[in-house]
């Protein structure tokens, strides 16, 4: 299902406009990527949450059935995707939320099931603790534009890892701006301190193809994020592949199995036993000795 190659599981949908979809996919294909996830981010409105607290209980609640909070995922024409054989294009949704109420608002949308990967970006500690206990998702990510307000410790890290979460590091913001680079390195070192950099994936988070780099450049960049060479390789291959398989299980059930035949059935010889063979086996067996009681 997923090619045994390199993964980039966070590419902004801005890179896949009508005129840029083909050139962007070609660039990823030439770099060696065979699985790319197009990311769409939704953000809750903190002012709306404050207004809800101030509303009176008797005031009726307005619900719009025609308006979807989460839009449908971006679709790329098959005419473009057919040019890149063996390439898998996934749909990813990143939910940036500050409370459990705002997340439940997104969860009611019918379009959330149309995405292959679900990433969380909590902005407060209660939102992070809510993810640890109640949310089934695939990725925990962060906003590189601001210094993370989350106080991650070893208990939270292990709890999320046991739930199947992967921790994402974005390398494209480190190229764009000095402040983003500092914030990204700060978060990556927290992952190294409290989780020994386990379950780490490295994605681009690119808003433009200009900020996309090859996988071997990313492996070399992993040392800055506190990763050793093997962890850097796994961050763009093995861990990302396991994440995609886990996401399939989350969407379709609690578990998923991939069966692959390792031997050719035609080479297996079949031995048939006749009745005469069983009789000969019984004759060849030694007689049981009689014992006096």
mmCIF file of N, CA and C in Angstrom, residues 142-205:
data_model
loop_
_atom_site.group_PDB
_atom_site.id
_atom_site.type_symbol
_atom_site.label_atom_id
_atom_site.label_comp_id
_atom_site.label_asym_id
_atom_site.label_seq_id
_atom_site.Cartn_x
_atom_site.Cartn_y
_atom_site.Cartn_z
ATOM 1 N N UNK A 142 3.124 21.152 16.498
ATOM 2 C CA UNK A 142 3.236 22.421 17.217
ATOM 3 C C UNK A 142 3.289 23.561 16.211
ATOM 4 N N UNK A 143 3.133 24.773 16.724
ATOM 5 C CA UNK A 143 3.188 25.976 15.900
ATOM 6 C C UNK A 143 4.581 26.590 16.034
ATOM 7 N N UNK A 144 5.392 26.577 14.977
ATOM 8 C CA UNK A 144 6.762 27.107 15.090
ATOM 9 C C UNK A 144 6.830 28.625 15.194
ATOM 10 N N UNK A 145 5.730 29.316 14.941
ATOM 11 C CA UNK A 145 5.764 30.776 14.994
ATOM 12 C C UNK A 145 5.830 31.311 16.421
ATOM 13 N N UNK A 146 5.386 30.524 17.384
ATOM 14 C CA UNK A 146 5.416 30.956 18.786
ATOM 15 C C UNK A 146 6.129 29.893 19.623
ATOM 16 N N UNK A 147 6.661 30.317 20.729
ATOM 17 C CA UNK A 147 7.289 29.367 21.645
ATOM 18 C C UNK A 147 6.202 28.526 22.305
ATOM 19 N N UNK A 148 6.378 27.228 22.276
ATOM 20 C CA UNK A 148 5.330 26.322 22.737
ATOM 21 C C UNK A 148 4.986 26.571 24.203
ATOM 22 N N UNK A 149 3.698 26.810 24.507
ATOM 23 C CA UNK A 149 3.294 27.020 25.908
ATOM 24 C C UNK A 149 3.076 25.712 26.660
ATOM 25 N N UNK A 150 3.234 24.576 25.989
ATOM 26 C CA UNK A 150 2.958 23.280 26.597
ATOM 27 C C UNK A 150 4.146 22.817 27.437
ATOM 28 N N UNK A 151 3.847 22.308 28.619
ATOM 29 C CA UNK A 151 4.879 21.775 29.507
ATOM 30 C C UNK A 151 4.860 20.249 29.402
ATOM 31 N N UNK A 152 5.598 19.753 28.442
ATOM 32 C CA UNK A 152 5.641 18.309 28.216
ATOM 33 C C UNK A 152 6.606 17.672 29.210
ATOM 34 N N UNK A 153 6.185 16.578 29.812
ATOM 35 C CA UNK A 153 7.052 15.825 30.709
ATOM 36 C C UNK A 153 7.093 14.363 30.272
ATOM 37 N N UNK A 154 7.838 13.563 31.006
ATOM 38 C CA UNK A 154 8.032 12.167 30.615
ATOM 39 C C UNK A 154 6.723 11.382 30.679
ATOM 40 N N UNK A 155 5.880 11.670 31.661
ATOM 41 C CA UNK A 155 4.612 10.952 31.791
ATOM 42 C C UNK A 155 3.697 11.235 30.606
ATOM 43 N N UNK A 156 3.572 12.490 30.220
ATOM 44 C CA UNK A 156 2.718 12.850 29.082
ATOM 45 C C UNK A 156 3.260 12.245 27.795
ATOM 46 N N UNK A 157 4.573 12.290 27.619
ATOM 47 C CA UNK A 157 5.186 11.743 26.408
ATOM 48 C C UNK A 157 4.894 10.244 26.277
ATOM 49 N N UNK A 158 5.109 9.498 27.354
ATOM 50 C CA UNK A 158 4.870 8.054 27.311
ATOM 51 C C UNK A 158 3.392 7.733 27.137
ATOM 52 N N UNK A 159 2.539 8.538 27.743
ATOM 53 C CA UNK A 159 1.102 8.305 27.620
ATOM 54 C C UNK A 159 0.640 8.486 26.177
ATOM 55 N N UNK A 160 1.126 9.524 25.517
ATOM 56 C CA UNK A 160 0.773 9.741 24.116
ATOM 57 C C UNK A 160 1.375 8.666 23.222
ATOM 58 N N UNK A 161 2.596 8.258 23.509
ATOM 59 C CA UNK A 161 3.240 7.234 22.699
ATOM 60 C C UNK A 161 2.514 5.896 22.818
ATOM 61 N N UNK A 162 2.039 5.566 24.006
ATOM 62 C CA UNK A 162 1.285 4.330 24.195
ATOM 63 C C UNK A 162 -0.061 4.364 23.480
ATOM 64 N N UNK A 163 -0.602 5.557 23.265
ATOM 65 C CA UNK A 163 -1.853 5.686 22.519
ATOM 66 C C UNK A 163 -1.625 5.646 21.006
ATOM 67 N N UNK A 164 -0.361 5.582 20.584
ATOM 68 C CA UNK A 164 -0.059 5.496 19.162
ATOM 69 C C UNK A 164 0.248 6.816 18.496
ATOM 70 N N UNK A 165 0.491 7.853 19.276
ATOM 71 C CA UNK A 165 0.815 9.162 18.703
ATOM 72 C C UNK A 165 2.262 9.192 18.210
ATOM 73 N N UNK A 166 2.479 10.006 17.178
ATOM 74 C CA UNK A 166 3.823 10.320 16.705
ATOM 75 C C UNK A 166 4.049 11.822 16.850
ATOM 76 N N UNK A 167 5.266 12.182 17.191
ATOM 77 C CA UNK A 167 5.613 13.575 17.464
ATOM 78 C C UNK A 167 6.324 14.151 16.241
ATOM 79 N N UNK A 168 5.795 15.259 15.751
ATOM 80 C CA UNK A 168 6.255 15.808 14.474
ATOM 81 C C UNK A 168 7.215 16.973 14.676
ATOM 82 N N UNK A 169 8.278 16.972 13.860
ATOM 83 C CA UNK A 169 9.215 18.089 13.780
ATOM 84 C C UNK A 169 9.169 18.626 12.353
ATOM 85 N N UNK A 170 8.975 19.923 12.207
ATOM 86 C CA UNK A 170 8.898 20.569 10.895
ATOM 87 C C UNK A 170 10.230 21.255 10.599
ATOM 88 N N UNK A 171 10.806 20.921 9.432
ATOM 89 C CA UNK A 171 12.111 21.514 9.105
ATOM 90 C C UNK A 171 12.004 22.757 8.233
ATOM 91 N N UNK A 172 10.922 22.906 7.483
ATOM 92 C CA UNK A 172 10.796 24.060 6.591
ATOM 93 C C UNK A 172 10.794 25.392 7.344
ATOM 94 N N UNK A 173 10.108 25.512 8.502
ATOM 95 C CA UNK A 173 10.167 26.788 9.237
ATOM 96 C C UNK A 173 11.571 27.165 9.695
ATOM 97 N N UNK A 174 12.448 26.180 9.894
ATOM 98 C CA UNK A 174 13.813 26.510 10.308
ATOM 99 C C UNK A 174 14.589 27.195 9.190
ATOM 100 N N UNK A 175 14.146 27.018 7.951
ATOM 101 C CA UNK A 175 14.789 27.687 6.817
ATOM 102 C C UNK A 175 14.243 29.096 6.640
ATOM 103 N N UNK A 176 12.987 29.293 6.993
ATOM 104 C CA UNK A 176 12.330 30.572 6.736
ATOM 105 C C UNK A 176 12.793 31.688 7.666
ATOM 106 N N UNK A 177 12.875 31.385 8.977
ATOM 107 C CA UNK A 177 13.019 32.473 9.946
ATOM 108 C C UNK A 177 13.855 32.017 11.139
ATOM 109 N N UNK A 178 14.579 32.970 11.724
ATOM 110 C CA UNK A 178 15.429 32.668 12.879
ATOM 111 C C UNK A 178 14.593 32.305 14.106
ATOM 112 N N UNK A 179 13.498 33.017 14.345
ATOM 113 C CA UNK A 179 12.643 32.733 15.501
ATOM 114 C C UNK A 179 11.997 31.359 15.384
ATOM 115 N N UNK A 180 11.514 31.028 14.200
ATOM 116 C CA UNK A 180 10.917 29.708 13.988
ATOM 117 C C UNK A 180 11.949 28.604 14.191
ATOM 118 N N UNK A 181 13.180 28.874 13.783
ATOM 119 C CA UNK A 181 14.237 27.877 13.962
ATOM 120 C C UNK A 181 14.495 27.630 15.447
ATOM 121 N N UNK A 182 14.537 28.694 16.232
ATOM 122 C CA UNK A 182 14.743 28.540 17.676
ATOM 123 C C UNK A 182 13.597 27.766 18.326
ATOM 124 N N UNK A 183 12.362 28.085 17.951
ATOM 125 C CA UNK A 183 11.205 27.403 18.537
ATOM 126 C C UNK A 183 11.174 25.926 18.160
ATOM 127 N N UNK A 184 11.548 25.618 16.922
ATOM 128 C CA UNK A 184 11.555 24.223 16.481
ATOM 129 C C UNK A 184 12.623 23.421 17.216
ATOM 130 N N UNK A 185 13.804 23.981 17.343
ATOM 131 C CA UNK A 185 14.881 23.287 18.059
ATOM 132 C C UNK A 185 14.521 23.111 19.533
ATOM 133 N N UNK A 186 13.842 24.101 20.112
ATOM 134 C CA UNK A 186 13.416 24.000 21.516
ATOM 135 C C UNK A 186 12.471 22.815 21.714
ATOM 136 N N UNK A 187 11.486 22.667 20.839
ATOM 137 C CA UNK A 187 10.527 21.567 20.967
ATOM 138 C C UNK A 187 11.209 20.224 20.723
ATOM 139 N N UNK A 188 12.073 20.153 19.717
ATOM 140 C CA UNK A 188 12.747 18.891 19.409
ATOM 141 C C UNK A 188 13.643 18.440 20.559
ATOM 142 N N UNK A 189 14.259 19.379 21.260
ATOM 143 C CA UNK A 189 15.086 19.013 22.410
ATOM 144 C C UNK A 189 14.229 18.576 23.597
ATOM 145 N N UNK A 190 13.013 19.098 23.711
ATOM 146 C CA UNK A 190 12.087 18.585 24.729
ATOM 147 C C UNK A 190 11.729 17.131 24.440
ATOM 148 N N UNK A 191 11.500 16.812 23.168
ATOM 149 C CA UNK A 191 11.219 15.426 22.786
ATOM 150 C C UNK A 191 12.406 14.523 23.118
ATOM 151 N N UNK A 192 13.603 15.037 22.929
ATOM 152 C CA UNK A 192 14.797 14.240 23.220
ATOM 153 C C UNK A 192 14.985 14.062 24.724
ATOM 154 N N UNK A 193 14.694 15.092 25.506
ATOM 155 C CA UNK A 193 14.907 15.037 26.955
ATOM 156 C C UNK A 193 13.919 14.107 27.642
ATOM 157 N N UNK A 194 12.640 14.212 27.281
ATOM 158 C CA UNK A 194 11.606 13.469 27.997
ATOM 159 C C UNK A 194 11.199 12.168 27.305
ATOM 160 N N UNK A 195 11.479 12.019 26.022
ATOM 161 C CA UNK A 195 11.063 10.808 25.323
ATOM 162 C C UNK A 195 12.157 10.103 24.571
ATOM 163 N N UNK A 196 13.401 10.572 24.696
ATOM 164 C CA UNK A 196 14.542 9.979 23.989
ATOM 165 C C UNK A 196 14.307 9.923 22.483
ATOM 166 N N UNK A 197 13.540 10.885 21.991
ATOM 167 C CA UNK A 197 13.270 11.041 20.547
ATOM 168 C C UNK A 197 12.639 9.793 19.944
ATOM 169 N N UNK A 198 11.770 9.134 20.697
ATOM 170 C CA UNK A 198 11.037 7.986 20.158
ATOM 171 C C UNK A 198 9.766 8.462 19.454
ATOM 172 N N UNK A 199 9.349 7.693 18.448
ATOM 173 C CA UNK A 199 8.142 8.004 17.662
ATOM 174 C C UNK A 199 8.208 9.406 17.060
ATOM 175 N N UNK A 200 9.347 9.749 16.501
ATOM 176 C CA UNK A 200 9.536 11.055 15.881
ATOM 177 C C UNK A 200 9.412 10.927 14.367
ATOM 178 N N UNK A 201 8.680 11.844 13.749
ATOM 179 C CA UNK A 201 8.673 11.968 12.291
ATOM 180 C C UNK A 201 9.105 13.392 11.938
ATOM 181 N N UNK A 202 9.777 13.516 10.810
ATOM 182 C CA UNK A 202 10.201 14.828 10.318
ATOM 183 C C UNK A 202 9.444 15.110 9.029
ATOM 184 N N UNK A 203 8.721 16.208 9.000
ATOM 185 C CA UNK A 203 7.966 16.633 7.821
ATOM 186 C C UNK A 203 8.429 18.023 7.416
ATOM 187 N N UNK A 204 8.049 18.404 6.211
ATOM 188 C CA UNK A 204 8.494 19.715 5.738
ATOM 189 C C UNK A 204 7.645 20.841 6.323
ATOM 190 N N UNK A 205 6.324 20.698 6.286
ATOM 191 C CA UNK A 205 5.451 21.802 6.668
ATOM 192 C C UNK A 205 5.585 22.969 5.713
#
